[in-house]
Short mmCIF file of C-alpha atoms in Angstrom, two decimals:
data_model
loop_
_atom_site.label_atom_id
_atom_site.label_comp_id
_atom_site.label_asym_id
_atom_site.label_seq_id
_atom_site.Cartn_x
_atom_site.Cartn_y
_atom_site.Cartn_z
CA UNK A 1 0.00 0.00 0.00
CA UNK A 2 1.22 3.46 -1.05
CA UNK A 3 1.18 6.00 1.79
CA UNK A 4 -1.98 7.55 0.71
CA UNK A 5 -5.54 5.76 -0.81
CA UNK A 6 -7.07 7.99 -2.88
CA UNK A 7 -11.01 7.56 -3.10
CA UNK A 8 -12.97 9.01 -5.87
CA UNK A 9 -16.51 10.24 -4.44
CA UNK A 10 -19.79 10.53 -6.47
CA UNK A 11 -18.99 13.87 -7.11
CA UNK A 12 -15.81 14.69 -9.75
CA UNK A 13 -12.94 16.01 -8.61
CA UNK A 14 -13.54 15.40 -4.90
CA UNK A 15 -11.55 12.64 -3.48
CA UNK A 16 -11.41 11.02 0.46
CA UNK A 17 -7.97 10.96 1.38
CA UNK A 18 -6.94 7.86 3.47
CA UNK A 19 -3.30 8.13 4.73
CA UNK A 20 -1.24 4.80 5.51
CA UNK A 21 -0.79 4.87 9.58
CA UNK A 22 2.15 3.02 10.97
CA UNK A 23 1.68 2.39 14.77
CA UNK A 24 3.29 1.04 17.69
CA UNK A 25 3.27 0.71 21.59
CA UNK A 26 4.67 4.28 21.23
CA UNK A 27 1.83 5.49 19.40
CA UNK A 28 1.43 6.12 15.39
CA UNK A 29 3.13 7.84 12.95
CA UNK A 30 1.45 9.29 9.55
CA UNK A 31 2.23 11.69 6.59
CA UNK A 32 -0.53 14.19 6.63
CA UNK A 33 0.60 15.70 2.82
CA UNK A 34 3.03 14.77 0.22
CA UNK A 35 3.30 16.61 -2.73
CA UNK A 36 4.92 14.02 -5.43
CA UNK A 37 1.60 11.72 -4.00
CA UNK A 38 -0.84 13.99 -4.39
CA UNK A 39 0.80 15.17 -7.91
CA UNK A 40 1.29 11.51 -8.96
CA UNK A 41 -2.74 11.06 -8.37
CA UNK A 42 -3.69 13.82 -10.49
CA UNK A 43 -3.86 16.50 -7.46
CA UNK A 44 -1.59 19.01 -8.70
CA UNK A 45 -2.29 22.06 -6.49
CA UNK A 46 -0.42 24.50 -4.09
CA UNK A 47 -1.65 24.69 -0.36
CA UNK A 48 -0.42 28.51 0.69
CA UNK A 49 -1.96 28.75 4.49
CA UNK A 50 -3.16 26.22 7.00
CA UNK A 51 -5.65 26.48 9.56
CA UNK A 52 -6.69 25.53 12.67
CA UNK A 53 -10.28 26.02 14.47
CA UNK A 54 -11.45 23.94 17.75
CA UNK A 55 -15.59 23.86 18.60
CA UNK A 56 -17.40 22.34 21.22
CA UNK A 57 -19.99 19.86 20.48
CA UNK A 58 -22.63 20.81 18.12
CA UNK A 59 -20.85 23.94 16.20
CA UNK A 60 -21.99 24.43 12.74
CA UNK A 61 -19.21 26.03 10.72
CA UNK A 62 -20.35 26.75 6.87
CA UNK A 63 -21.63 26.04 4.31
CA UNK A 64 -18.63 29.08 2.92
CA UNK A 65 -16.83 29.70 0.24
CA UNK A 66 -14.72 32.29 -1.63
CA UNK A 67 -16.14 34.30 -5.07
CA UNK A 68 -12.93 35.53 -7.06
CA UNK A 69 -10.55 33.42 -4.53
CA UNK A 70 -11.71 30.25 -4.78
CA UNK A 71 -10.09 27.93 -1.63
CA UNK A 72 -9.29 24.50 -2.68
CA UNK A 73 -9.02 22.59 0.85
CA UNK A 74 -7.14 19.20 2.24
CA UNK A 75 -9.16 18.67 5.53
CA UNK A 76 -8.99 16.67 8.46
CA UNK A 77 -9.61 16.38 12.34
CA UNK A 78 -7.05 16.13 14.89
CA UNK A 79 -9.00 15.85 17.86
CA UNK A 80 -12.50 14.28 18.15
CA UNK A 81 -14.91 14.07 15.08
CA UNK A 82 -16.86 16.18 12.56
CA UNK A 83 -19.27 15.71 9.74
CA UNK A 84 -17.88 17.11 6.82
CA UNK A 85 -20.19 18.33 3.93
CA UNK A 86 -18.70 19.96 0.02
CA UNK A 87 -21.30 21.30 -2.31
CA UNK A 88 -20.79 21.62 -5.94
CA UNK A 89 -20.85 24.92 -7.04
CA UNK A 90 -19.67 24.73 -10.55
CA UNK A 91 -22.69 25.46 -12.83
CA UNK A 92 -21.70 23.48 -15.78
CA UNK A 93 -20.48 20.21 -13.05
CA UNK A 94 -23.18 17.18 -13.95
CA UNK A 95 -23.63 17.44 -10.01
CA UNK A 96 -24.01 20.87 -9.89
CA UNK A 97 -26.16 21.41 -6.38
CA UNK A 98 -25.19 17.57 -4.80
CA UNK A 99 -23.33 16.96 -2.17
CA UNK A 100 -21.39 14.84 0.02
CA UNK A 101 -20.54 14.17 3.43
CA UNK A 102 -18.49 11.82 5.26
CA UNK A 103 -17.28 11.36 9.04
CA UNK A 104 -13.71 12.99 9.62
CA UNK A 105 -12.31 11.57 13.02
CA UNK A 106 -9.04 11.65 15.17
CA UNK A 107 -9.80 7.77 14.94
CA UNK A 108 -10.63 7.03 11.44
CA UNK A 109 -7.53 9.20 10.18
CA UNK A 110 -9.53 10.51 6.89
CA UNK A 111 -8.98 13.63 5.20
CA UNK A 112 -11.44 15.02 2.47
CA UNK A 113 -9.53 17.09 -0.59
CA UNK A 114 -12.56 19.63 -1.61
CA UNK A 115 -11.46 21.02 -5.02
CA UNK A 116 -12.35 24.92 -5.63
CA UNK A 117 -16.01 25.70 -6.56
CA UNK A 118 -17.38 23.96 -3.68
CA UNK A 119 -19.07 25.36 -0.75
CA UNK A 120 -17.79 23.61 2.20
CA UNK A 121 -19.15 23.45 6.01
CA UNK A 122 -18.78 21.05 9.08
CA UNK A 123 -20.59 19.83 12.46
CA UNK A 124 -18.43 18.83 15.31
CA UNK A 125 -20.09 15.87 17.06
CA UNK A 126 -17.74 16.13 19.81
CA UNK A 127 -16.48 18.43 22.43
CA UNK A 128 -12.87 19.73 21.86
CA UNK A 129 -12.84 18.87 18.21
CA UNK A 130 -9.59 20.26 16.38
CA UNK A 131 -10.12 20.63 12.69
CA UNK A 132 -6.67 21.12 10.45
CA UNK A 133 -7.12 22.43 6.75
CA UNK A 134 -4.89 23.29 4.20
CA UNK A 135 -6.32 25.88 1.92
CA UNK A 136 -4.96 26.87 -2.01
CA UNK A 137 -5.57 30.64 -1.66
CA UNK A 138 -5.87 33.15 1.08
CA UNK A 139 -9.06 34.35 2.90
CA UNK A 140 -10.74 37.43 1.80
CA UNK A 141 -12.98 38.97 4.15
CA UNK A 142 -14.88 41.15 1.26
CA UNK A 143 -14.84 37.85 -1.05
CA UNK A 144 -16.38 35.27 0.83
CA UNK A 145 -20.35 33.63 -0.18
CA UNK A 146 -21.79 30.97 2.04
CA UNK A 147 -25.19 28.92 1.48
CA UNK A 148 -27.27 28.16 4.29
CA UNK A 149 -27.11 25.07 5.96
CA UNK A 150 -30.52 23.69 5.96
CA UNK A 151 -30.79 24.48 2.56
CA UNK A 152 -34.23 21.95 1.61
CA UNK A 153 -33.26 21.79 -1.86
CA UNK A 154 -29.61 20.46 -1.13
CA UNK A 155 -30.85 18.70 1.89
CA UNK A 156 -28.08 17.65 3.63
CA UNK A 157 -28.57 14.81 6.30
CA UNK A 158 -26.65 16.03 8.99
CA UNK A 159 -26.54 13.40 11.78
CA UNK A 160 -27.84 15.96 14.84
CA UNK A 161 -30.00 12.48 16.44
CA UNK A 162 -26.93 9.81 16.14
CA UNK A 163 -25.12 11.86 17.74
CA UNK A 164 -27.01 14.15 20.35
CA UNK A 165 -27.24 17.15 19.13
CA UNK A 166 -30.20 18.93 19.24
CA UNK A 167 -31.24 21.22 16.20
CA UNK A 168 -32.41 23.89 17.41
CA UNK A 169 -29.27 24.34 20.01
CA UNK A 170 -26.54 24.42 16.98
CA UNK A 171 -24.29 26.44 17.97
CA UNK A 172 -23.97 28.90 14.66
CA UNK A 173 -22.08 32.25 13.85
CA UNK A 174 -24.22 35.46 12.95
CA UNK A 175 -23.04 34.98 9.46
CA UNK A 176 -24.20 31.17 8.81
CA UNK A 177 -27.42 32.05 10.37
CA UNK A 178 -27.83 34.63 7.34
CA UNK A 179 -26.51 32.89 4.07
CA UNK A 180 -29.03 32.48 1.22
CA UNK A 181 -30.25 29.11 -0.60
CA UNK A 182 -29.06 27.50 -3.42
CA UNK A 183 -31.98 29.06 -5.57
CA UNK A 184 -31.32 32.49 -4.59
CA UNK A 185 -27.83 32.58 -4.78
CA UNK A 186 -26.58 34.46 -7.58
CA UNK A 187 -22.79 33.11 -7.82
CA UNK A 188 -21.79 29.84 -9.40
CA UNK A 189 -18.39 29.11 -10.65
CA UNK A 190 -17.94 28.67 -13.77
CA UNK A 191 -15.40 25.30 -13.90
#
């Protein structure tokens, strides 16, 4: 096994990143990021900033993204466990308005590569959950867009009952509280 498995989702371009873990009674030991891997799977970008957040139990971060500065982002949780979500933005993408979600964990190890033109969001289902991304542009206050996150028409199924978290108690910023649907939103990208 090569030191990453890449996993191609229903959506194109968005791939589940499984890195090879080698552990021990001293603990494990993992690459995170390796650029001739990524490259030599057909991932050929350039990360320029990492970043670092930590939410209690039942923060909703998202659903955000950048207009003229589209972010492409390698994601992944440190500490504790989120649900991940990436909607397809691009308007000419045969799953335009689809998404997908998947279970990021300190346990499971998986990372989620969300290409630019996705809208991208999270829900920590534990306390103390550290979430790590590396993003291919900066963050522009003035050029970000966000779609809501109940959105019917994308309707996510965000696991609030598995895990004990009640809906109406998400823990949201100002900001995600405000964002528009999918219908009224009038950016797409255009890749």
């Amino acid at each position: 096994m090569g030191k990453f498995n890449f996993i191609e989702t229903r959506i194109p371009d968005l791939f589940v990143v499984e890195p090879a873990t080698f552990g021990d009674s001293r603990g494990f030991f993992m690459e995170s990021y390796n650029s001739k891997d990524f490259i030599e799977a057909g991932l050929n970008m350039k990360f320029v900033q990492d970043n670092h957040s930590k939410s209690a139990k039942g923060v909703l971060r998202g659903l955000h993204f950048q207009k003229k500065h589209p972010q492409g982002k390698l994601v992944r949780v440190i500490m504790g466990s989120v649900y991940d979500v990436a909607v397809d933005l691009r308007k000419n993408s045969p799953t335009f308005g689809l998404y997908y979600g998947i279970i990021l964990s300190e346990t499971n190890k998986k990372m989620l590569y969300v290409p630019e033109g996705f809208a991208h969001g999270f829900l920590t289902l534990e306390d103390g959950t550290e979430f790590l991304y590396k993003v291919t542009d900066h963050w522009y206050q003035e050029d970000e867009g966000g779609l809501i996150w109940n959105d019917n028409d994308i309707g996510i199924a965000w696991p609030f009952e598995k895990y004990g978290i009640n809906r109406d108690g998400l823990l949201l910023s100002e900001k995600d509280r405000e964002w528009t649907t999918l219908r009224e939103l009038d950016f797409y990208f255009s890749c």
